[in-house]
CSV table of C-alpha atoms and ligand atoms in Angstrom, one decimal:
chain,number,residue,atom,x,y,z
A,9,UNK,CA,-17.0,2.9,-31.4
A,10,UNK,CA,-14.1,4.2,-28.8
A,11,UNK,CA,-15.6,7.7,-29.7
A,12,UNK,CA,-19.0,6.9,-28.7
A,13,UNK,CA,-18.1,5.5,-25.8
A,14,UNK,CA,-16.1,8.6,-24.0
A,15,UNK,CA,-19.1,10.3,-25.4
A,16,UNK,CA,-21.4,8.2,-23.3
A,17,UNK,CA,-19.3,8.7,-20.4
A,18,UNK,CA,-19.0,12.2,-20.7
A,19,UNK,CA,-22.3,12.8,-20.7
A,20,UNK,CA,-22.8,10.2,-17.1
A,21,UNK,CA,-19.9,12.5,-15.9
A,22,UNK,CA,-21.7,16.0,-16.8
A,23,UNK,CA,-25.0,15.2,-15.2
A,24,UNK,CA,-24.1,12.7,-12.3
A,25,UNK,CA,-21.1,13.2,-11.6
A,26,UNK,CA,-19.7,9.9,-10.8
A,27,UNK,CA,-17.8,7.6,-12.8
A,28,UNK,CA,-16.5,4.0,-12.5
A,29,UNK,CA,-13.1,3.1,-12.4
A,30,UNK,CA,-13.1,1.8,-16.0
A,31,UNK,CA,-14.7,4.6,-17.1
A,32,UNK,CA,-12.2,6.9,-15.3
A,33,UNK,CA,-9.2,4.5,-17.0
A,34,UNK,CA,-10.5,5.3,-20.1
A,35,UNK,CA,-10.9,9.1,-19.8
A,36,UNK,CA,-7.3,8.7,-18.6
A,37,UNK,CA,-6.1,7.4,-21.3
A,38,UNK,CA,-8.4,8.3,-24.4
A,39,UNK,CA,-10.1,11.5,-23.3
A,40,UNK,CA,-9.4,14.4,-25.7
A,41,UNK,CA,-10.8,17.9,-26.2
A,42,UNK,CA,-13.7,16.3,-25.8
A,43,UNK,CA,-13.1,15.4,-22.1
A,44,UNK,CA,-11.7,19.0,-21.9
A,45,UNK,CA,-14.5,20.7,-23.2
A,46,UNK,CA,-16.7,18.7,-20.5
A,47,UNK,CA,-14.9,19.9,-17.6
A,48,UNK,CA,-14.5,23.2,-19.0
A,49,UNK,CA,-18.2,24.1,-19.6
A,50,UNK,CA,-18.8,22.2,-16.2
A,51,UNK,CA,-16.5,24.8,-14.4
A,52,UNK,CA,-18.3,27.2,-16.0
A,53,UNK,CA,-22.3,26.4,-14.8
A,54,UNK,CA,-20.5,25.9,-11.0
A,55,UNK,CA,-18.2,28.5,-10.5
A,56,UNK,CA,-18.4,30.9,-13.3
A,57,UNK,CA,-15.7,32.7,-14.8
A,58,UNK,CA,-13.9,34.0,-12.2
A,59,UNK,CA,-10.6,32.9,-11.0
A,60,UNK,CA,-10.1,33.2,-7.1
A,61,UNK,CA,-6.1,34.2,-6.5
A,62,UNK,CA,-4.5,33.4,-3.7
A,63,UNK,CA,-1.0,35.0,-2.0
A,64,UNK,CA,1.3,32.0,-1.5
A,65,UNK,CA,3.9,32.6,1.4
A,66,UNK,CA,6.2,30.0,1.6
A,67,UNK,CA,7.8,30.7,5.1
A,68,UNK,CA,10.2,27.9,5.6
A,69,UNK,CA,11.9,25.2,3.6
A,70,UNK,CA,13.5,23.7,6.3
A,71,UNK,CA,12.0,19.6,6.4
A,72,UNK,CA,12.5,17.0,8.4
A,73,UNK,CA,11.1,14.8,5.5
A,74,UNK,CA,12.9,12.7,2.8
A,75,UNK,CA,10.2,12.4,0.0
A,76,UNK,CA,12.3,11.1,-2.8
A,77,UNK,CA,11.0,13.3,-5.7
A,78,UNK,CA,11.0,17.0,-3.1
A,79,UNK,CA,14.1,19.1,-3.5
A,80,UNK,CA,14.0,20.3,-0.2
A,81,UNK,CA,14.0,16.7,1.6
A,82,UNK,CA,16.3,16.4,4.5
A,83,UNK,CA,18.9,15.0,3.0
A,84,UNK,CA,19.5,17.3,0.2
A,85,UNK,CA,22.4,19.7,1.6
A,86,UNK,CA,22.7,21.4,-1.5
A,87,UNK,CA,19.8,23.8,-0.5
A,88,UNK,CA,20.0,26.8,1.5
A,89,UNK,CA,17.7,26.9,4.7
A,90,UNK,CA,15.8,29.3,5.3
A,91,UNK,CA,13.1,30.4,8.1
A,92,UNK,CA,11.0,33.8,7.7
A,93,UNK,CA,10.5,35.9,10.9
A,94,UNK,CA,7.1,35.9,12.6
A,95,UNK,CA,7.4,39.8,11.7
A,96,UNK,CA,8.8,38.9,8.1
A,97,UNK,CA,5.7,36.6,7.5
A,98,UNK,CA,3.3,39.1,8.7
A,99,UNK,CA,4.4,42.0,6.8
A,100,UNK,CA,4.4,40.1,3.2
A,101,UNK,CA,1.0,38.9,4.1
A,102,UNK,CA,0.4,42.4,4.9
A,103,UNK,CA,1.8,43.9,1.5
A,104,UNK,CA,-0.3,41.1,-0.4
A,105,UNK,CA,-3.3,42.1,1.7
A,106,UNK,CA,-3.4,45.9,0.3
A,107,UNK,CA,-3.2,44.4,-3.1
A,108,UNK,CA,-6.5,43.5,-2.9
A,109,UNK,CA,-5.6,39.6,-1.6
A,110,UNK,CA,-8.2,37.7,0.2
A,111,UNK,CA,-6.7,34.5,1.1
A,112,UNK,CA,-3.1,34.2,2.4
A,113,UNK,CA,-1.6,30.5,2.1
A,114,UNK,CA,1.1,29.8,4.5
A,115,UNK,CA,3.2,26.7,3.5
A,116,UNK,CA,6.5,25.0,4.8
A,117,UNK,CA,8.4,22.4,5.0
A,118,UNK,CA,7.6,20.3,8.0
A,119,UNK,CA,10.0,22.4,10.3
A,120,UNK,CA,10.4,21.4,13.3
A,121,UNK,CA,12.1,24.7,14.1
A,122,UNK,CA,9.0,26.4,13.7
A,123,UNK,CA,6.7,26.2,16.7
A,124,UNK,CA,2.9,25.7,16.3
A,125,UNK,CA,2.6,28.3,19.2
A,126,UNK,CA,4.6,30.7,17.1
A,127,UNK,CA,2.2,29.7,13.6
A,128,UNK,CA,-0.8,30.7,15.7
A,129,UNK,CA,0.4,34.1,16.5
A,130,UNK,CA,1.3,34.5,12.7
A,131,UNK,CA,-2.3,33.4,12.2
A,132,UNK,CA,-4.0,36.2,14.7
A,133,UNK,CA,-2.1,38.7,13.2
A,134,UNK,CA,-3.1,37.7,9.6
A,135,UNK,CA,-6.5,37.1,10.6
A,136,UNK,CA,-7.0,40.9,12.3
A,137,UNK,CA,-7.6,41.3,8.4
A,138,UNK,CA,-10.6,40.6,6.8
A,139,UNK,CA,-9.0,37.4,4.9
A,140,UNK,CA,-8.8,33.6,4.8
A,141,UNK,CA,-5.9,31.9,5.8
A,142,UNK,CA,-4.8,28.8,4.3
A,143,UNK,CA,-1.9,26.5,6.0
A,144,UNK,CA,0.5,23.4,4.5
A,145,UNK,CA,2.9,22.7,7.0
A,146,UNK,CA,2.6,18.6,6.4
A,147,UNK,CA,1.6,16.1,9.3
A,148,UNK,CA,0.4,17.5,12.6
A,149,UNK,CA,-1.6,16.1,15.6
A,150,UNK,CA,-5.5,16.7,16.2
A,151,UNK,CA,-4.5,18.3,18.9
A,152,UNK,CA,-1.9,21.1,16.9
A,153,UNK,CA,-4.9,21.0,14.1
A,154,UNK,CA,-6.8,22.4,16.7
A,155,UNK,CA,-4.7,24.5,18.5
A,156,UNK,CA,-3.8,26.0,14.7
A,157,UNK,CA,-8.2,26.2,13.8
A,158,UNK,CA,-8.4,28.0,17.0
A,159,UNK,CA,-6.1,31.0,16.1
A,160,UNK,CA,-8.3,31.4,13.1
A,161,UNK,CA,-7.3,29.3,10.1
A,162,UNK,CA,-9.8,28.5,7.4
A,163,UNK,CA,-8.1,25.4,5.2
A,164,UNK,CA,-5.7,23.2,5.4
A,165,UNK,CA,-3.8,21.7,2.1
A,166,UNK,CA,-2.1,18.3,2.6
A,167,UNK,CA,-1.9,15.7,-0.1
A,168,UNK,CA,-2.5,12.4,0.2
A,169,UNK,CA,0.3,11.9,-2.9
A,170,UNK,CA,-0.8,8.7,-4.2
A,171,UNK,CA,-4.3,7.2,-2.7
A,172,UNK,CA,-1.9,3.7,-3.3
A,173,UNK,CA,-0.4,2.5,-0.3
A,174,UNK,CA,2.7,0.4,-1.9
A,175,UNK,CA,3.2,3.2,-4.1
A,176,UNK,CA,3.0,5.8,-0.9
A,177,UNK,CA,5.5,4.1,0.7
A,178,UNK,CA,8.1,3.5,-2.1
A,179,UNK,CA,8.3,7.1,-2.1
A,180,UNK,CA,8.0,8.5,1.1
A,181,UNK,CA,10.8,6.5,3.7
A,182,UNK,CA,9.6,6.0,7.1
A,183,UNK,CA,6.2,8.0,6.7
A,184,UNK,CA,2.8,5.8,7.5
A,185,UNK,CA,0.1,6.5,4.8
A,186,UNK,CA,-2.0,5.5,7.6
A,187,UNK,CA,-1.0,8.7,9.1
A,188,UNK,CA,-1.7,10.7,6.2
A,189,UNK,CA,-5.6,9.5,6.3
A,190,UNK,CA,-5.9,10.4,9.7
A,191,UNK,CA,-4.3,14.0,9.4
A,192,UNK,CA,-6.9,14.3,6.4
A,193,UNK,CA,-9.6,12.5,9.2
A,194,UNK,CA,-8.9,15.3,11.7
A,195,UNK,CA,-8.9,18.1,9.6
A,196,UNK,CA,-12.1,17.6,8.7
A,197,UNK,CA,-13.4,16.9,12.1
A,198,UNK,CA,-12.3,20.0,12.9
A,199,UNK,CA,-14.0,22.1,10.3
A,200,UNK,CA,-11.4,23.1,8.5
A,201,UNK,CA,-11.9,23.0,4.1
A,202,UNK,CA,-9.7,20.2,3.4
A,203,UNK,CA,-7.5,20.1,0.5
A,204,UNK,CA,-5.5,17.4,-0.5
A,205,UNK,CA,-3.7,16.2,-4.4
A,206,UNK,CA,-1.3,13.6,-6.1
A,207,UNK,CA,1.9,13.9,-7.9
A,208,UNK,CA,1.2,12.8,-11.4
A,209,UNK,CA,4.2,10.8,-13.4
A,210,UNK,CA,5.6,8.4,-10.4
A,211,UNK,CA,7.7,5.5,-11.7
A,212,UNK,CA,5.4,3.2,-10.7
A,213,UNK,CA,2.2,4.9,-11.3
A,214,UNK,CA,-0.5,3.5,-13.0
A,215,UNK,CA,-3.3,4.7,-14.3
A,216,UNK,CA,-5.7,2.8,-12.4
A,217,UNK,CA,-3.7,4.1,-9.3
A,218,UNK,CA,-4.6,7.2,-11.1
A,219,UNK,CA,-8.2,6.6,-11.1
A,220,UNK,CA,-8.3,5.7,-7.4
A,221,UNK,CA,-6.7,8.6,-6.5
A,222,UNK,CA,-9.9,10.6,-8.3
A,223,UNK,CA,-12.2,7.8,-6.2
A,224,UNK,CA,-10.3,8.8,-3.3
A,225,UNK,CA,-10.8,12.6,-3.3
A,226,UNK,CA,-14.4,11.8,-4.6
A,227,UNK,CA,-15.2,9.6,-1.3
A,228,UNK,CA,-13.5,11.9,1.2
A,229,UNK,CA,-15.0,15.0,-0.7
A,230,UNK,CA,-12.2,17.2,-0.8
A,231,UNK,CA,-12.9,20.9,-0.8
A,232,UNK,CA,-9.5,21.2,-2.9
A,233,UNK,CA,-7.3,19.7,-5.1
A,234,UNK,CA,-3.3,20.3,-6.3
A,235,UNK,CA,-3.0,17.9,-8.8
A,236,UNK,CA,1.1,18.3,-9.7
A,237,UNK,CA,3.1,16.5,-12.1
A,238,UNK,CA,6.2,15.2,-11.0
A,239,UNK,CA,9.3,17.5,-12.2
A,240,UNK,CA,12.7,15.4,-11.5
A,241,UNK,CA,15.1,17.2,-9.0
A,242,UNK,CA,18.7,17.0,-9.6
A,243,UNK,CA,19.6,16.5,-6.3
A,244,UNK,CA,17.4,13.9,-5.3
A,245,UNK,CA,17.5,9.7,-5.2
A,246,UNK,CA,15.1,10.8,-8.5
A,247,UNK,CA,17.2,13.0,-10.3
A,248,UNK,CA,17.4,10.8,-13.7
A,249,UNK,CA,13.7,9.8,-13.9
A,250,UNK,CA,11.8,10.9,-16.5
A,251,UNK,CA,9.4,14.1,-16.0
A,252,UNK,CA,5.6,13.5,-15.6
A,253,UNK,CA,3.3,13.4,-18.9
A,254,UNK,CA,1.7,16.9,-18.7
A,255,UNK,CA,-1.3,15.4,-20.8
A,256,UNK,CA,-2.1,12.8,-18.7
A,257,UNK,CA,-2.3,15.7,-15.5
A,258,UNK,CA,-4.4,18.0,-17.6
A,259,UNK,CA,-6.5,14.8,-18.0
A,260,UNK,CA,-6.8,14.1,-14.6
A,261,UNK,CA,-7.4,17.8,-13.8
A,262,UNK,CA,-10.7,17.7,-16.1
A,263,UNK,CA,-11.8,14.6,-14.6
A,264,UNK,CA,-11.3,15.6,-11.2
A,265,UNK,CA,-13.8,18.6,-12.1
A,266,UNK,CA,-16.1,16.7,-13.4
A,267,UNK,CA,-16.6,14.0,-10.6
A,268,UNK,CA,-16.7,17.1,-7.9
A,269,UNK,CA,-18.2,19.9,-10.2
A,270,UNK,CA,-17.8,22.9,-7.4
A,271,UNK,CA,-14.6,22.8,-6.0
A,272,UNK,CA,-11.5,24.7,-5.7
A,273,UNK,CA,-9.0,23.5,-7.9
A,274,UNK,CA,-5.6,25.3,-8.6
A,275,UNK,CA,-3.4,25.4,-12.1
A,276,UNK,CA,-0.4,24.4,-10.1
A,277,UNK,CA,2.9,26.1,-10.7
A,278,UNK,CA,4.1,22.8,-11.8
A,279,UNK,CA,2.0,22.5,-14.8
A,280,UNK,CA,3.0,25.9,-16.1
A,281,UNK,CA,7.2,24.9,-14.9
A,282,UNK,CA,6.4,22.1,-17.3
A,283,UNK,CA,4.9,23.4,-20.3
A,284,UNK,CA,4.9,26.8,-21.4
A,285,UNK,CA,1.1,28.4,-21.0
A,286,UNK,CA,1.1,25.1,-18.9
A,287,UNK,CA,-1.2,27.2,-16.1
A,288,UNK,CA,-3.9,28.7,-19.1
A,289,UNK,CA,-4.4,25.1,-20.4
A,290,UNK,CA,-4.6,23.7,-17.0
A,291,UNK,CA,-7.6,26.8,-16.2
A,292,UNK,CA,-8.9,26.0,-19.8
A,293,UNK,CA,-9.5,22.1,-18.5
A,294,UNK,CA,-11.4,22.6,-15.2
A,295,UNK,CA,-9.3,24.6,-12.7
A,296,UNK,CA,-10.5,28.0,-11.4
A,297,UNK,CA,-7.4,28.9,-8.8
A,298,UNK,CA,-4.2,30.8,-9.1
A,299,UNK,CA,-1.5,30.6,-6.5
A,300,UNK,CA,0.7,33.3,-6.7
A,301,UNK,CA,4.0,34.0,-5.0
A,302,UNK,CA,4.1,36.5,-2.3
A,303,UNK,CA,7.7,36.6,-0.9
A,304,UNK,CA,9.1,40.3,-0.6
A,305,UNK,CA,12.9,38.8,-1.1
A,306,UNK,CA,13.1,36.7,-4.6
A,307,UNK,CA,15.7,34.7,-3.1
A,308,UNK,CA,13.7,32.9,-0.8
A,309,UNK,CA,11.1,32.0,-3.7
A,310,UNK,CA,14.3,30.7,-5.1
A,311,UNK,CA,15.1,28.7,-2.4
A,312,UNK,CA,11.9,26.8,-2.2
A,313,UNK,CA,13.4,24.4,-4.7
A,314,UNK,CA,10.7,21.8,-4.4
A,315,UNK,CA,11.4,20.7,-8.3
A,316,UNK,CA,14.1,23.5,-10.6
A,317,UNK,CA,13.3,26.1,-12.6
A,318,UNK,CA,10.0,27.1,-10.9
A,319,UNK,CA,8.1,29.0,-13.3
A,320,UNK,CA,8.3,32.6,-12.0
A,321,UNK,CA,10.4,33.5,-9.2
A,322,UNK,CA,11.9,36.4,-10.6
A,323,UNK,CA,8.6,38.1,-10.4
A,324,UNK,CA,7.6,40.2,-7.8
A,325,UNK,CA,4.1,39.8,-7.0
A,326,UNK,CA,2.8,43.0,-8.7
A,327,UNK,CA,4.4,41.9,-12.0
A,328,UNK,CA,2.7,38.1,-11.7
A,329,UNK,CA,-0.4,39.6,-11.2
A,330,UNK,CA,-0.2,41.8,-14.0
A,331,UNK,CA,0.9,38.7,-16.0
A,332,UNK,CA,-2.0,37.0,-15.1
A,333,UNK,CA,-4.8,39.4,-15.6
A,334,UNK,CA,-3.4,39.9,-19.1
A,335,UNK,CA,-3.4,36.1,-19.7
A,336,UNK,CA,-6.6,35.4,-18.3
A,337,UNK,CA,-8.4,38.0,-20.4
A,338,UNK,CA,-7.0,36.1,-23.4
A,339,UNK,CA,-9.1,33.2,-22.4
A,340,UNK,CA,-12.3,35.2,-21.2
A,341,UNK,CA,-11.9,34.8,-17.5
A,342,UNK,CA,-10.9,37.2,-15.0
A,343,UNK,CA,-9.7,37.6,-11.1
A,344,UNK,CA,-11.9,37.8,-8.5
A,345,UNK,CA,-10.8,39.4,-5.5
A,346,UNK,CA,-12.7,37.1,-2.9
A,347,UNK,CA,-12.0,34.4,-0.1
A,348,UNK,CA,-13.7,31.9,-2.4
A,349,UNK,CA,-14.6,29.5,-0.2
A,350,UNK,CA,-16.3,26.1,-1.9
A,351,UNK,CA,-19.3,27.1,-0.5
A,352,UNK,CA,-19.1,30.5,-2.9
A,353,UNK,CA,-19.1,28.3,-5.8
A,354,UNK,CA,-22.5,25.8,-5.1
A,355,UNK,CA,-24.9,27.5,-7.5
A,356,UNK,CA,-24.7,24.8,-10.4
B,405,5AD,N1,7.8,17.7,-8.8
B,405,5AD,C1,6.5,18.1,-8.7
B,405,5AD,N2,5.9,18.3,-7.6
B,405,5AD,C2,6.6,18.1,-6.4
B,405,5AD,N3,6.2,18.2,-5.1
B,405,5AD,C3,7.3,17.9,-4.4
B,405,5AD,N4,8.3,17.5,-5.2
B,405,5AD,C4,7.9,17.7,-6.4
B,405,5AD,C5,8.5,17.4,-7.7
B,405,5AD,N5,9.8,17.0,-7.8
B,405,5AD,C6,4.9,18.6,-4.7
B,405,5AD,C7,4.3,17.6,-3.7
B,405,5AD,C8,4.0,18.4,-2.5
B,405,5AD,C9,3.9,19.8,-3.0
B,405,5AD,C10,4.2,20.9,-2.0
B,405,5AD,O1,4.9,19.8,-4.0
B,405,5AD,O2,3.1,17.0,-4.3
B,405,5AD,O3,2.8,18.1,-1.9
């Protein structure tokens, strides 16, 4: 009977792609390789087999956040601080560039250190290249969105969390989820391709808060989604809760695909920190994006402790692209050296 059912809603989600809560509830929780399968063959017809790869410079870990579960929260002294040059920035943008990368992500903590004057001139100079740039620097005004689209930047990735509002604020002290919306608002106003993700395994967490987060992304039609699993941080008010279910994420992964059939969607680094081969299963069950590190000096990869043992920051960015193509080939998909914009991928 149970059977039938995800069947029947398998096949709603393949063709119309929408779902009801329930329905998502239940894909949550009872979805097998059947519900893997779906979003796998679905991520197929939209996109293809081509995996888009993007260089990942993480410039600054400095924050003047205190997220509960993030390692590098204000309040943690145990990390070291550290801030990339403007020149620094550009030249491992520059190194990832003649290695046949087209998009350069440029993330941070939300440093106040940093000036958005000074990102803008990062971004010209990136931009003189044919390439996409990507930022995540947190919460901004419309008016530093702007100032930031201006210089030339294509997308913006800030997730919402948790689309709950009790739950975003047990987690994230003094912050206004009202905030976060209108960040998300503005970035979309302003053209940008919006990305935005939750943190899977929150005490807390249910699954219907799981589903709504999937309604959520679904009704503001995010270009992009980082769905993470929550990896406890020793040095954080969180550093005895349990770890995420790396299941349930995969799950949620799949679904996501199948309720927004032709966007980008990333095996996060978490998944593969988790679980060994975390980021092929993750590809194998709707995601079609690798992130990889592009930091010249290992010890600032290993400095960007957002959660421990981030799966590989020993690697220089040759080797993890190596790595990759060799896994990837295992599973019949390969790299694509483009921008990959969501608009590449609309020919389902
Ligand atoms: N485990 C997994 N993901 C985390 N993030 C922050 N802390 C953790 C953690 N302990 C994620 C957040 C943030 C992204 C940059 O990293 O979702 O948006």
């Amino acid at each position: 009977m149970e059977e039938n059912s995800i069947k029947n809603i398998l096949n709603t989600a393949k063709s119309e792609h929408t779902l009801t809560k329930p329905d998502i509830v239940n894909l949550l929780q009872n979805g097998g390789d059947a519900l893997i399968n779906a979003a796998d063959s679905v991520r197929r017809k939209y996109i293809g087999d081509g995996v888009y790869i993007r260089a990942l410079i993480e410039f600054s870990n400095y924050c003047t956040r205190t997220c509960y579960y993030c390692g590098l929260r204000a309040e943690n002294n145990r990390v070291h601080r550290y801030r990339m040059s403007p020149e620094e920035i550009a030249a491992n943008s520059y190194a990832a560039i003649e290695k046949g990368f087209k998009t350069i992500v440029l993330q941070s903590g939300e440093d106040c250190g940093f000036s958005v004057d000074e990102v803008c001139r990062v971004i010209e100079r990136i931009k003189k290249k044919d390439v996409a740039v990507t930022l995540s620097l947190g919460e901004k005004s419309f008016e530093e969105y702007s100032r930031l689209k201006s210089a030339g930047a294509d997308r913006y990735l800030l997730r919402i969390e948790t689309a709950n509002k009790e739950l975003y604020k047990k987690y994230h002290p003094k912050m206004s989820f009202e905030n976060r919306l209108r960040c998300l608002e503005d970035l979309r106003k302003l053209g940008y391709e919006v990305g935005t993700g939750s943190l899977i395994g929150l005490e807390g967490q249910t699954v219907e808060m799981i589903a709504e987060d999937v309604l959520f992304f679904k009704e503001i039609d995010a270009d992009m989604l980082g769905i993470g699993v929550f990896i406890p941080h020793p040095d954080t008010p969180l550093g005895t809760a349990a770890a995420g279910d790396f299941n349930l994420t995969l799950r949620m992964i799949a679904i996501c695909r199948l309720l927004l059939p032709d966007i980008n969607i990333p095996a996060t680094t978490a998944m593969e920190t988790l679980k060994p081969e975390g980021r092929k299963l993750a590809l194998s069950a709707g995601a079609n994006v690798v992130m990889l590190n592009a930091a010249e000096n290992v010890d600032y990869k290993k400095e960007y402790s957002i959660y421990p043992d981030k799966a590989g920051v020993n690697e220089r960015l040759e080797e993890s692209l190596s790595a990759l193509e060799i896994s990837l080939a295992k599973i019949g998909r390969k790299i694509i050296m483009s921008s990959g914009f969501r608009y590449n991928n609309r020919c389902g």
